[in-house]
PDB file of N, CA and C and ligand atoms in Angstrom:
ATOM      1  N   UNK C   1     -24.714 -15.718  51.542  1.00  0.00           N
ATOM      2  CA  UNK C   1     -25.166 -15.276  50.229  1.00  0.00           C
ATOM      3  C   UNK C   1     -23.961 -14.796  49.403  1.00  0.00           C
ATOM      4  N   UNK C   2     -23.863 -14.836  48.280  1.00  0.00           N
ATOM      5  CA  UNK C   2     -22.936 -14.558  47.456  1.00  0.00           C
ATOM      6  C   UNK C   2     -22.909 -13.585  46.519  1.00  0.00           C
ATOM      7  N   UNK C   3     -22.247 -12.635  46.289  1.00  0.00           N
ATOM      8  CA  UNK C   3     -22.432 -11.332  45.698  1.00  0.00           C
ATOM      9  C   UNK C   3     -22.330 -11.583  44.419  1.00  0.00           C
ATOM     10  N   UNK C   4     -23.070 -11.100  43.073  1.00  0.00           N
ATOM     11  CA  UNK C   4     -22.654 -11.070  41.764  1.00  0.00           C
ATOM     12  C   UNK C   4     -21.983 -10.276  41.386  1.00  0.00           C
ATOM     13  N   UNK C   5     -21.024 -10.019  40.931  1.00  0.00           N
ATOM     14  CA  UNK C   5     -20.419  -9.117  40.376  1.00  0.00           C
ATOM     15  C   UNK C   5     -21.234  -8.115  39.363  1.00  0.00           C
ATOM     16  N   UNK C   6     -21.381  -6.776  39.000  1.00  0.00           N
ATOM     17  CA  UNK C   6     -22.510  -6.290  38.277  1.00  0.00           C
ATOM     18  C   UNK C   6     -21.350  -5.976  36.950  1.00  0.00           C
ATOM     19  N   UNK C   7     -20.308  -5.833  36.940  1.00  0.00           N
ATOM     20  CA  UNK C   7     -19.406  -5.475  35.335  1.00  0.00           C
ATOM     21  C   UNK C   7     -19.923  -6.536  34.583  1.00  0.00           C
ATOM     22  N   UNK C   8     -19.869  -6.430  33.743  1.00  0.00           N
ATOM     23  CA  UNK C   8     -19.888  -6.669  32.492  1.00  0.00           C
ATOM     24  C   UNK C   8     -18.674  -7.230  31.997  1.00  0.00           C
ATOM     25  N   UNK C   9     -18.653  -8.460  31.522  1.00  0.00           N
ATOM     26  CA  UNK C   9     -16.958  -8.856  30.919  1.00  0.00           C
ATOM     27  C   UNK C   9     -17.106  -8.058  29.505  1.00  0.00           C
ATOM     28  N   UNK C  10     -16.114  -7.398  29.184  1.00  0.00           N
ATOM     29  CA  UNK C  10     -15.488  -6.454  28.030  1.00  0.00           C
ATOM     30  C   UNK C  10     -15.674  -7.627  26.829  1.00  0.00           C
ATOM     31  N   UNK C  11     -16.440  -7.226  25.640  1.00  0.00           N
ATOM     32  CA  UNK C  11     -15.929  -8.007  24.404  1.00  0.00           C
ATOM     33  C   UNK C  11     -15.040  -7.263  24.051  1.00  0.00           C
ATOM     34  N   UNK C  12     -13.791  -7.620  23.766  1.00  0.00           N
ATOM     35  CA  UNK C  12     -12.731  -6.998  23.005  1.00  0.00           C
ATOM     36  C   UNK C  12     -12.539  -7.026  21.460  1.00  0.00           C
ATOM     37  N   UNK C  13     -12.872  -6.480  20.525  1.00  0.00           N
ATOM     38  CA  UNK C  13     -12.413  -7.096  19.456  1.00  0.00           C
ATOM     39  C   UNK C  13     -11.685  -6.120  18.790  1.00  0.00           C
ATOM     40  N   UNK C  14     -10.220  -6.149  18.547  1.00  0.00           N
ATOM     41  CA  UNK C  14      -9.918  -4.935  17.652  1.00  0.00           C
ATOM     42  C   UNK C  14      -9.512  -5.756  16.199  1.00  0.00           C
ATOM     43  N   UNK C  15      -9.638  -4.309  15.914  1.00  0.00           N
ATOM     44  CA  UNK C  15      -9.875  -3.937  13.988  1.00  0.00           C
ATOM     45  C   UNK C  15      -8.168  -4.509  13.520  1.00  0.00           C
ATOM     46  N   UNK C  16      -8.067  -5.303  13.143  1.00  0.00           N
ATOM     47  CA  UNK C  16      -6.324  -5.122  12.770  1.00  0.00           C
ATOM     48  C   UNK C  16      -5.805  -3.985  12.355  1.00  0.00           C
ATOM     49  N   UNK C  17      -4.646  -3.104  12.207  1.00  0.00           N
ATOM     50  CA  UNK C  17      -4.554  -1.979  11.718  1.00  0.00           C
ATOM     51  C   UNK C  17      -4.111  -2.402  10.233  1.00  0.00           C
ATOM     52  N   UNK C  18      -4.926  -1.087   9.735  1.00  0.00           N
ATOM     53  CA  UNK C  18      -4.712  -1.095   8.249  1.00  0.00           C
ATOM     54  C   UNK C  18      -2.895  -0.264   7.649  1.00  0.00           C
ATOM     55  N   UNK C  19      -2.669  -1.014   6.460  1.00  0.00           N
ATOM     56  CA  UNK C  19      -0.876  -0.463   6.020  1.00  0.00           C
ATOM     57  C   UNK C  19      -1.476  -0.005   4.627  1.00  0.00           C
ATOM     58  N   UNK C  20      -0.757   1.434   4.606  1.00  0.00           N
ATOM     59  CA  UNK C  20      -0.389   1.788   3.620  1.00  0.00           C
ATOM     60  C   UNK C  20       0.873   0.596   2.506  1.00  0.00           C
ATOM     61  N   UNK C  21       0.168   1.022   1.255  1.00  0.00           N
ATOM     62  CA  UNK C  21       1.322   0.757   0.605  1.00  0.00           C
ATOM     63  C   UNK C  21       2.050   2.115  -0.158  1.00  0.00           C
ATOM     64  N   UNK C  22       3.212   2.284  -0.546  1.00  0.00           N
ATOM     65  CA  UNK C  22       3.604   3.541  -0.960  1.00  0.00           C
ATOM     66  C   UNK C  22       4.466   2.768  -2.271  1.00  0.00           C
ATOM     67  N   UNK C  23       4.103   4.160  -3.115  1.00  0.00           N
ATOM     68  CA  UNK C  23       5.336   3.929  -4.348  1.00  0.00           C
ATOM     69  C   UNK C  23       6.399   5.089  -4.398  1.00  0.00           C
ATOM     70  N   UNK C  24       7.585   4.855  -4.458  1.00  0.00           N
ATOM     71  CA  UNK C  24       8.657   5.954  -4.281  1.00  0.00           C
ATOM     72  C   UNK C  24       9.034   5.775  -5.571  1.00  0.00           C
ATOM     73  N   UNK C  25       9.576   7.345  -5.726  1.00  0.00           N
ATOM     74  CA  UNK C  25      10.119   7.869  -6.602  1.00  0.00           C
ATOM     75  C   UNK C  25      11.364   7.439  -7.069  1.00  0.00           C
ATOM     76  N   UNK C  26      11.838   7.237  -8.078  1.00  0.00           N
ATOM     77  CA  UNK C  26      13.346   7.332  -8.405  1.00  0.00           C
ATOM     78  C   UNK C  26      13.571   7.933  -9.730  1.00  0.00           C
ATOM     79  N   UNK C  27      14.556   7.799 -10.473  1.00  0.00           N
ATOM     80  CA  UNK C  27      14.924   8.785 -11.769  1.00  0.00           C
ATOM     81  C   UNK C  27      15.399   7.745 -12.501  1.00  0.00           C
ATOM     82  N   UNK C  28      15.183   6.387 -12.705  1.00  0.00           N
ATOM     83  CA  UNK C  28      15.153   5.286 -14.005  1.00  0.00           C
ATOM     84  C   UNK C  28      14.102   5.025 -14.659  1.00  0.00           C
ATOM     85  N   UNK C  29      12.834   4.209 -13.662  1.00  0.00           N
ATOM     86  CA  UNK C  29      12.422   3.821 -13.961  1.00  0.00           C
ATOM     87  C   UNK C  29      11.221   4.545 -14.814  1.00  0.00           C
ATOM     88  N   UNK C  30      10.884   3.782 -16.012  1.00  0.00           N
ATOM     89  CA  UNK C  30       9.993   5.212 -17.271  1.00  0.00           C
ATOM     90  C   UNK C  30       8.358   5.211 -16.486  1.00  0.00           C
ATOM     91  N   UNK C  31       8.180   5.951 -16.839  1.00  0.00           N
ATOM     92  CA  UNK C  31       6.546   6.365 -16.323  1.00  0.00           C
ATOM     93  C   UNK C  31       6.115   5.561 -17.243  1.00  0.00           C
ATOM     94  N   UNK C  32       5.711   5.630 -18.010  1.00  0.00           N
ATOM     95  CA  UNK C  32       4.823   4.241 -18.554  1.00  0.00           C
ATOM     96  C   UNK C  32       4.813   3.544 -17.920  1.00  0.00           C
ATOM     97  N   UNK C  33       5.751   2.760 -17.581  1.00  0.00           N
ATOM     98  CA  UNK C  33       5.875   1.360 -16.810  1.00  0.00           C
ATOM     99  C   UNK C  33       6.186   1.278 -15.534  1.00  0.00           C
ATOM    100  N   UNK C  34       5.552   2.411 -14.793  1.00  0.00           N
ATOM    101  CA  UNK C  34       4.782   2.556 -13.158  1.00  0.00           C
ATOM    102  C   UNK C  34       3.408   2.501 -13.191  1.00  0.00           C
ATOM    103  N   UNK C  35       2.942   3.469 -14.626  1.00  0.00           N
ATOM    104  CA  UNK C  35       1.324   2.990 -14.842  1.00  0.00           C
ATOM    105  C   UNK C  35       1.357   2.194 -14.892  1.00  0.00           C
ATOM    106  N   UNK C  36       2.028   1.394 -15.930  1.00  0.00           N
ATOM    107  CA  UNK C  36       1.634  -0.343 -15.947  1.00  0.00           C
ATOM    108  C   UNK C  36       1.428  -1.327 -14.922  1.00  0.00           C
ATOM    109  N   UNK C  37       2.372  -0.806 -13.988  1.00  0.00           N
ATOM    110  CA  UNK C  37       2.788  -1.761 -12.576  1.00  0.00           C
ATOM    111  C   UNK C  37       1.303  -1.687 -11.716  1.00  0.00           C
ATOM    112  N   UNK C  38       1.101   0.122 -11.868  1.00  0.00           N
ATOM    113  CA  UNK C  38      -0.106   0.048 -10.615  1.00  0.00           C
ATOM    114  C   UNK C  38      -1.324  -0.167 -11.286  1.00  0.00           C
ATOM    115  N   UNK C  39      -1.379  -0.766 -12.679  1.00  0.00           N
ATOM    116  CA  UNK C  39      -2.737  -0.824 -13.285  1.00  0.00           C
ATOM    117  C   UNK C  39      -2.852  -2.595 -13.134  1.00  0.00           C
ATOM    118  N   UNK C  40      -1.874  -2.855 -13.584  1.00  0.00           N
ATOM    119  CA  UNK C  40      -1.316  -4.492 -13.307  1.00  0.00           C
ATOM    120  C   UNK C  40      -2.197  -5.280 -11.863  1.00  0.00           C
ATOM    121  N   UNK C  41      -0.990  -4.604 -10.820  1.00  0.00           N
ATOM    122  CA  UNK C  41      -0.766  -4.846  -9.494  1.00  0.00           C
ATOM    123  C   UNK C  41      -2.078  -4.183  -8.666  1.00  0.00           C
ATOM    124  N   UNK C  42      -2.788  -3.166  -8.813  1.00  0.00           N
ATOM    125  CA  UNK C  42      -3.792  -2.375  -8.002  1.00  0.00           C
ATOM    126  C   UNK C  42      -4.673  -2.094  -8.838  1.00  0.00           C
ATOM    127  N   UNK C  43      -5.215  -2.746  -9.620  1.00  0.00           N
ATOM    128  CA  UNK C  43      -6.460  -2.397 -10.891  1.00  0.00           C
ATOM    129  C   UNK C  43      -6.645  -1.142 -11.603  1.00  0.00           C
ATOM    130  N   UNK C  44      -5.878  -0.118 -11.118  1.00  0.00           N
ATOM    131  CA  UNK C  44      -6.067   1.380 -11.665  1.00  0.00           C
ATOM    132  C   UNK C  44      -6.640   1.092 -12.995  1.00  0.00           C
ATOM    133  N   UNK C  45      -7.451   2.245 -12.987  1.00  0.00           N
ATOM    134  CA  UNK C  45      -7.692   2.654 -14.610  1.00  0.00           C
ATOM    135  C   UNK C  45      -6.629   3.524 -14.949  1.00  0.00           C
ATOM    136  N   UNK C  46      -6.519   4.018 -16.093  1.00  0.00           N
ATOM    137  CA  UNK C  46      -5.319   4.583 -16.914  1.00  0.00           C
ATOM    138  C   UNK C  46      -5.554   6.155 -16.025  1.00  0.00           C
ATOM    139  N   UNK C  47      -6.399   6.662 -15.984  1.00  0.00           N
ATOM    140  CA  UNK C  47      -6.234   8.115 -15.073  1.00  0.00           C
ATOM    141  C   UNK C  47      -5.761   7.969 -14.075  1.00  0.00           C
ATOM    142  N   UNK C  48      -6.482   6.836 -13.229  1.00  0.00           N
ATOM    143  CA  UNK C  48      -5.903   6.893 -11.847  1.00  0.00           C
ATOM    144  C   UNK C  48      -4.327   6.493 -11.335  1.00  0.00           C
ATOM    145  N   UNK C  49      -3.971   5.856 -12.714  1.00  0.00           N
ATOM    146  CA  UNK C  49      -2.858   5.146 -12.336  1.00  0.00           C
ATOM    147  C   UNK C  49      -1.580   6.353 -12.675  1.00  0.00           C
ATOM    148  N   UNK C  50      -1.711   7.268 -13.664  1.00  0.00           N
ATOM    149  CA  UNK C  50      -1.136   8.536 -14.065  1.00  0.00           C
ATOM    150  C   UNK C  50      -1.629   9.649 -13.066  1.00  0.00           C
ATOM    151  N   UNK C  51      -2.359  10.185 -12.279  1.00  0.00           N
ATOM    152  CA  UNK C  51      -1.793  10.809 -11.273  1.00  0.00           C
ATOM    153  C   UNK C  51      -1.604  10.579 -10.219  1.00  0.00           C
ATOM    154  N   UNK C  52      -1.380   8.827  -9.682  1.00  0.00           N
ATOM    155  CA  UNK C  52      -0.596   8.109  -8.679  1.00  0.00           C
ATOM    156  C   UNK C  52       0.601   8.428  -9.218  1.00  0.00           C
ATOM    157  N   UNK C  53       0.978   8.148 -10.368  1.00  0.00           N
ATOM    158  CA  UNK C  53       2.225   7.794 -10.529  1.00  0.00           C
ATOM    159  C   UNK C  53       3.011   9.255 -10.633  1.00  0.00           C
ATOM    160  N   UNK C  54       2.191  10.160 -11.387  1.00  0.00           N
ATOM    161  CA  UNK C  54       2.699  11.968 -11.087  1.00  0.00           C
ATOM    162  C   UNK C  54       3.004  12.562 -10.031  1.00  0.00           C
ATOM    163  N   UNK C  55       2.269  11.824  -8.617  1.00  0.00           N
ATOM    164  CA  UNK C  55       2.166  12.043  -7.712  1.00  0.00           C
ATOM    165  C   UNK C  55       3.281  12.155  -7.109  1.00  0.00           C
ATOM    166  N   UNK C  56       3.733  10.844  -7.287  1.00  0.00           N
ATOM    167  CA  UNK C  56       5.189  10.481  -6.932  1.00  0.00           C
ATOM    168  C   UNK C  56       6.065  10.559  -7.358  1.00  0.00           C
ATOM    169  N   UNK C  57       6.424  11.113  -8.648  1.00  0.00           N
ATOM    170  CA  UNK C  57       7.327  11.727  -9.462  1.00  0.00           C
ATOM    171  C   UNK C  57       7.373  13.082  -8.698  1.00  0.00           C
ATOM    172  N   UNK C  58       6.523  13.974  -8.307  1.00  0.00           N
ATOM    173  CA  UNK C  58       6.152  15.299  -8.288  1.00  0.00           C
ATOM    174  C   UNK C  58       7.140  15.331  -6.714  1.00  0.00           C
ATOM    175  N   UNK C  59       6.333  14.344  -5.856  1.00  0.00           N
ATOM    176  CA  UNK C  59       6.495  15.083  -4.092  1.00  0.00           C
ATOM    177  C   UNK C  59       7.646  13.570  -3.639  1.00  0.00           C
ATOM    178  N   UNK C  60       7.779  12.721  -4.347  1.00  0.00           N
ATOM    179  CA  UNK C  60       8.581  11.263  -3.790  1.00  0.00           C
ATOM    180  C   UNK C  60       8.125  10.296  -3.479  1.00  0.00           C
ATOM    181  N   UNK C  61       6.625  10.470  -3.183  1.00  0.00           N
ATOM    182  CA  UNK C  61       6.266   9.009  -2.358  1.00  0.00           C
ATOM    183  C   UNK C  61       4.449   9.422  -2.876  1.00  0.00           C
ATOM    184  N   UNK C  62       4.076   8.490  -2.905  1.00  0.00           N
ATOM    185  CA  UNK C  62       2.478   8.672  -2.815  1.00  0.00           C
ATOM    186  C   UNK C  62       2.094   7.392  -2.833  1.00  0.00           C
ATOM    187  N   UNK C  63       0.481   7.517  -1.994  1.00  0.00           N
ATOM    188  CA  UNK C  63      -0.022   6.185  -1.238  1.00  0.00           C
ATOM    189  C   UNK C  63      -0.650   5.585  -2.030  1.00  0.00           C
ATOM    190  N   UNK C  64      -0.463   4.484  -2.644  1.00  0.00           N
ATOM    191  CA  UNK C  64      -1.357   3.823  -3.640  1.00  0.00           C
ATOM    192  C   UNK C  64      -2.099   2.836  -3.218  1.00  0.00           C
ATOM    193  N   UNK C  65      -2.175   2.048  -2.009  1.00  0.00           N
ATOM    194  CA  UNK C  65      -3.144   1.679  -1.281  1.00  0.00           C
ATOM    195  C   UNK C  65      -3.481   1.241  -0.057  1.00  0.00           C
ATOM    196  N   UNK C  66      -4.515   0.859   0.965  1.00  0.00           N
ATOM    197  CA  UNK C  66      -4.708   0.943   2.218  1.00  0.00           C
ATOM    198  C   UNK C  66      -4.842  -0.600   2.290  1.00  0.00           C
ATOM    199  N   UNK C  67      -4.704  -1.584   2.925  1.00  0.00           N
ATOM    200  CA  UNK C  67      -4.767  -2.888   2.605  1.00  0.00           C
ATOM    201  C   UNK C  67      -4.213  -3.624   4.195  1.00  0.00           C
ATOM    202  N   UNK C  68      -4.899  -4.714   4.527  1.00  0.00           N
ATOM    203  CA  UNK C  68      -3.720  -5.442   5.816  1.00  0.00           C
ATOM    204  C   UNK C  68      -3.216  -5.463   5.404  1.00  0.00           C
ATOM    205  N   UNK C  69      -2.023  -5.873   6.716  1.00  0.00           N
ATOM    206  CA  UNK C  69      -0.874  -5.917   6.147  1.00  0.00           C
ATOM    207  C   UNK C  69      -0.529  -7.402   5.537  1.00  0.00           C
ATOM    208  N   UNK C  70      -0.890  -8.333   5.612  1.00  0.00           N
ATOM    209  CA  UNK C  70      -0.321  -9.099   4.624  1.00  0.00           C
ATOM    210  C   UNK C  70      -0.622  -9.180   3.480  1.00  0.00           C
ATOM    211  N   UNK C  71      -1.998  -8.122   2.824  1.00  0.00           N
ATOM    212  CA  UNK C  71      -2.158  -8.372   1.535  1.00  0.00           C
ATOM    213  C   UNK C  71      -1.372  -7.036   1.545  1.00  0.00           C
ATOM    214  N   UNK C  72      -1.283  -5.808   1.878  1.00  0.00           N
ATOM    215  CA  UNK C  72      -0.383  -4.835   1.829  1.00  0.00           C
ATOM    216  C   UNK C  72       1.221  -5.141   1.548  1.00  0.00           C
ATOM    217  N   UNK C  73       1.779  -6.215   2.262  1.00  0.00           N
ATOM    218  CA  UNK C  73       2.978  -6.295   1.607  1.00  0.00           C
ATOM    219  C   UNK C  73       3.375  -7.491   0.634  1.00  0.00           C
ATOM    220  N   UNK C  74       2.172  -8.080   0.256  1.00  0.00           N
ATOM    221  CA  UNK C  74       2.350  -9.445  -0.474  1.00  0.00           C
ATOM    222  C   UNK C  74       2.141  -7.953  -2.246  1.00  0.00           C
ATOM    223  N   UNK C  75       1.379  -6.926  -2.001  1.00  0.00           N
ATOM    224  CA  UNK C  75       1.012  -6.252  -3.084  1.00  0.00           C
ATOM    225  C   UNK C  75       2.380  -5.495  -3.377  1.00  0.00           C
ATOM    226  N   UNK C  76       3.087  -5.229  -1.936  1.00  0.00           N
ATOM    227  CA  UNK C  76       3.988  -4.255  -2.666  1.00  0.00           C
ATOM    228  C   UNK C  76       5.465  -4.832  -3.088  1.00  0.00           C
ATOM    229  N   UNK C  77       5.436  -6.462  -2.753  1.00  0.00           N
ATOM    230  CA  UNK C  77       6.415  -7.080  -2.849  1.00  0.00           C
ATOM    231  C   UNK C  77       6.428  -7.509  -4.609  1.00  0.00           C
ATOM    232  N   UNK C  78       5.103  -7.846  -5.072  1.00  0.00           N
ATOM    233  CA  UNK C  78       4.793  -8.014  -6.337  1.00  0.00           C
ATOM    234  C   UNK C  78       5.047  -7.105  -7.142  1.00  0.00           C
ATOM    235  N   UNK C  79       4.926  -6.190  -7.055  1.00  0.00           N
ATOM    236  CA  UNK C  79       4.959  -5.047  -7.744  1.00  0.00           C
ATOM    237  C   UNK C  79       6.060  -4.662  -7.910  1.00  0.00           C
ATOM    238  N   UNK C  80       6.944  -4.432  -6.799  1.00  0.00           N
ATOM    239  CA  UNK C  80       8.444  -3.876  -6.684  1.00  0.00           C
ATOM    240  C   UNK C  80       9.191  -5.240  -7.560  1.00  0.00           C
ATOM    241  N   UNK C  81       8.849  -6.697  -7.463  1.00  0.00           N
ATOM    242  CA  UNK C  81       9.242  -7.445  -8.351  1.00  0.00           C
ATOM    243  C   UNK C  81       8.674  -7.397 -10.059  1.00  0.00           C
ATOM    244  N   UNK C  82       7.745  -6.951 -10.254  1.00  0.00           N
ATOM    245  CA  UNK C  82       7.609  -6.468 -11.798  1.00  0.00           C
ATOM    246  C   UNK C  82       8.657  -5.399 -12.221  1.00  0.00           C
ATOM    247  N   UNK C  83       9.380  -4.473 -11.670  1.00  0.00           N
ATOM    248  CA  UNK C  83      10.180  -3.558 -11.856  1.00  0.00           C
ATOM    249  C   UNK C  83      11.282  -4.228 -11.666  1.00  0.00           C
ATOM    250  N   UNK C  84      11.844  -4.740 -11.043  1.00  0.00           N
ATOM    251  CA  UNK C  84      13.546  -5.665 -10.721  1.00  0.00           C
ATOM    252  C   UNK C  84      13.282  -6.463 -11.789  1.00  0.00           C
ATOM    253  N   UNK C  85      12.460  -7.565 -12.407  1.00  0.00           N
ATOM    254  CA  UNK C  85      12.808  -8.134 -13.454  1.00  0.00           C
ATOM    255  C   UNK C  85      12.614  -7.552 -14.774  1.00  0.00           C
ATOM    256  N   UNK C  86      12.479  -6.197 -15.001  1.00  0.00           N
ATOM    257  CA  UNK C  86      12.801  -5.506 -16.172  1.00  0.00           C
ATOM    258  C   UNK C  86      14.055  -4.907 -15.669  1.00  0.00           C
ATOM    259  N   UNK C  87      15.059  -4.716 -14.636  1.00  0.00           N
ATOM    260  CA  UNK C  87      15.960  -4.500 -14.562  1.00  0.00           C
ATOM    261  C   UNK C  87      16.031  -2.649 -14.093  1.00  0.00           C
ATOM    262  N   UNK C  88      14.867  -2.841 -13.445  1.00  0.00           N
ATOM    263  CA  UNK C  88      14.213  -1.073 -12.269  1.00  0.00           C
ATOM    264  C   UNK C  88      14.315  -1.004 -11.391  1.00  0.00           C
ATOM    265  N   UNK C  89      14.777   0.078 -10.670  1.00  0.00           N
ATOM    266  CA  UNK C  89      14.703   0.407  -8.823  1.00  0.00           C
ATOM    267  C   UNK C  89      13.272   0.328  -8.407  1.00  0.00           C
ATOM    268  N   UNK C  90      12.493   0.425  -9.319  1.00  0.00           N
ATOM    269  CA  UNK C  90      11.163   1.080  -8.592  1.00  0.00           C
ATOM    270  C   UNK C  90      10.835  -0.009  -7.229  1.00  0.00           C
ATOM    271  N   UNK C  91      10.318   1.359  -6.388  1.00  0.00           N
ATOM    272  CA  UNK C  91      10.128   0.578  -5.230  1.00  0.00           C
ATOM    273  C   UNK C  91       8.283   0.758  -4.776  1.00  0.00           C
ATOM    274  N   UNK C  92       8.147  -0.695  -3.938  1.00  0.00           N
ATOM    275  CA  UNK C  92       6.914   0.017  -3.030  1.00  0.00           C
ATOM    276  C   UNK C  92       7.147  -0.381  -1.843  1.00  0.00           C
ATOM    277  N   UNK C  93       6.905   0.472  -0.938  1.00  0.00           N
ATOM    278  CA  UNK C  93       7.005   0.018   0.676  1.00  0.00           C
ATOM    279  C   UNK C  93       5.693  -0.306   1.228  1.00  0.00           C
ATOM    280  N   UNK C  94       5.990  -0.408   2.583  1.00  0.00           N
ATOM    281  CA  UNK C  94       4.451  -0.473   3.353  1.00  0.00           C
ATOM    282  C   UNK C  94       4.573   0.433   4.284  1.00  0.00           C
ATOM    283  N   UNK C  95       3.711   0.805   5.351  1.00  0.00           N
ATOM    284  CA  UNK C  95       3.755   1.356   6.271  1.00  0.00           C
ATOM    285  C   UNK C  95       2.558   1.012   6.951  1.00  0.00           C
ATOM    286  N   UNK C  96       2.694   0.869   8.903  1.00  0.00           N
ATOM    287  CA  UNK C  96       1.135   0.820   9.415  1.00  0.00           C
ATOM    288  C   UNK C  96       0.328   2.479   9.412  1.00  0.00           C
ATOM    289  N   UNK C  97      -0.506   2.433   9.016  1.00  0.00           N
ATOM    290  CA  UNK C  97      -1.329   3.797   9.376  1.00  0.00           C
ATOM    291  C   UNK C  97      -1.520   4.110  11.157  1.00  0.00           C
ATOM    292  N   UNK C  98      -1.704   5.275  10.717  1.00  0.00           N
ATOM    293  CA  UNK C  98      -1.420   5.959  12.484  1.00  0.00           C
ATOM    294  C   UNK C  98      -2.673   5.233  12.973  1.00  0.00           C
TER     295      UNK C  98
HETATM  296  N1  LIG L   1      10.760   9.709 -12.002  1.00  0.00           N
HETATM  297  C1  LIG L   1      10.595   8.724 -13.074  1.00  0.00           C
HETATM  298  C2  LIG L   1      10.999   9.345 -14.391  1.00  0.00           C
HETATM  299  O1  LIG L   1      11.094  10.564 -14.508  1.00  0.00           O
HETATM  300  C3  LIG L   1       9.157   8.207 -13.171  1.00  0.00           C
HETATM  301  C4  LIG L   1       8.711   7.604 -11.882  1.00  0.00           C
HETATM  302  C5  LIG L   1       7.538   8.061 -11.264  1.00  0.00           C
HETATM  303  C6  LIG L   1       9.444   6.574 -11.288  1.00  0.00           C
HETATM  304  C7  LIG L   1       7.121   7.510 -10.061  1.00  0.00           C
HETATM  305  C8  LIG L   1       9.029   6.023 -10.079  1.00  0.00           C
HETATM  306  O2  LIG L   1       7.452   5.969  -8.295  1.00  0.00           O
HETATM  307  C9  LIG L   1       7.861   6.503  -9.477  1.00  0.00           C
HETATM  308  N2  LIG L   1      11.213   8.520 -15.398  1.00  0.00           N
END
């Protein structure tokens, strides 16, 4: 006779991890035209996009959105390129969330 095994095979499925995107601070580029970028690039409305962007004037960095990572860095690559071709540091990074 032959024994069945009683486990259970595991469905595995994990969640991909989600990335921050971040916008950093610098001392060129004009506030207007960081609102613009994250209203552009991340749909903000005009409030939301002014105390993202205060945010990061204020403390250096603030998270402007949660996204995989390939739309996470396809967003922050766009964006950081709207600022280089007006001739701006502004940056956005990514990061994975904990
Ligand atoms: N610090 C810039 C200034 O005073 C404005 C700014 C805010 C630039 C946020 C980048 O991520 C940034 N003109």
């Amino acid at each position: 006779m032959t024994t069945i095994p009683r486990v259970k095979p595991e469905l595995k499925v994990e969640r991909p991890k989600l990335h921050k995107v971040l916008l950093v601070n610098d001392d060129f580029t004009p506030r207007a035209f960081v609102v613009t970028v994250l209203r552009a690039e991340f749909r903000m409305g005009d409030g939301q996009a002014q105390r993202v962007m205060m945010t990061a004037h204020q403390r250096g960095v603030c998270v402007v959105a949660v996204l995989t990572r390939e739309l996470a860095e396809e967003k922050a690559t766009a964006a950081t390129e709207m600022g280089r071709k007006q001739g701006y540091p502004l940056l956005f990074t990514t990061e994975p969330e904990e």
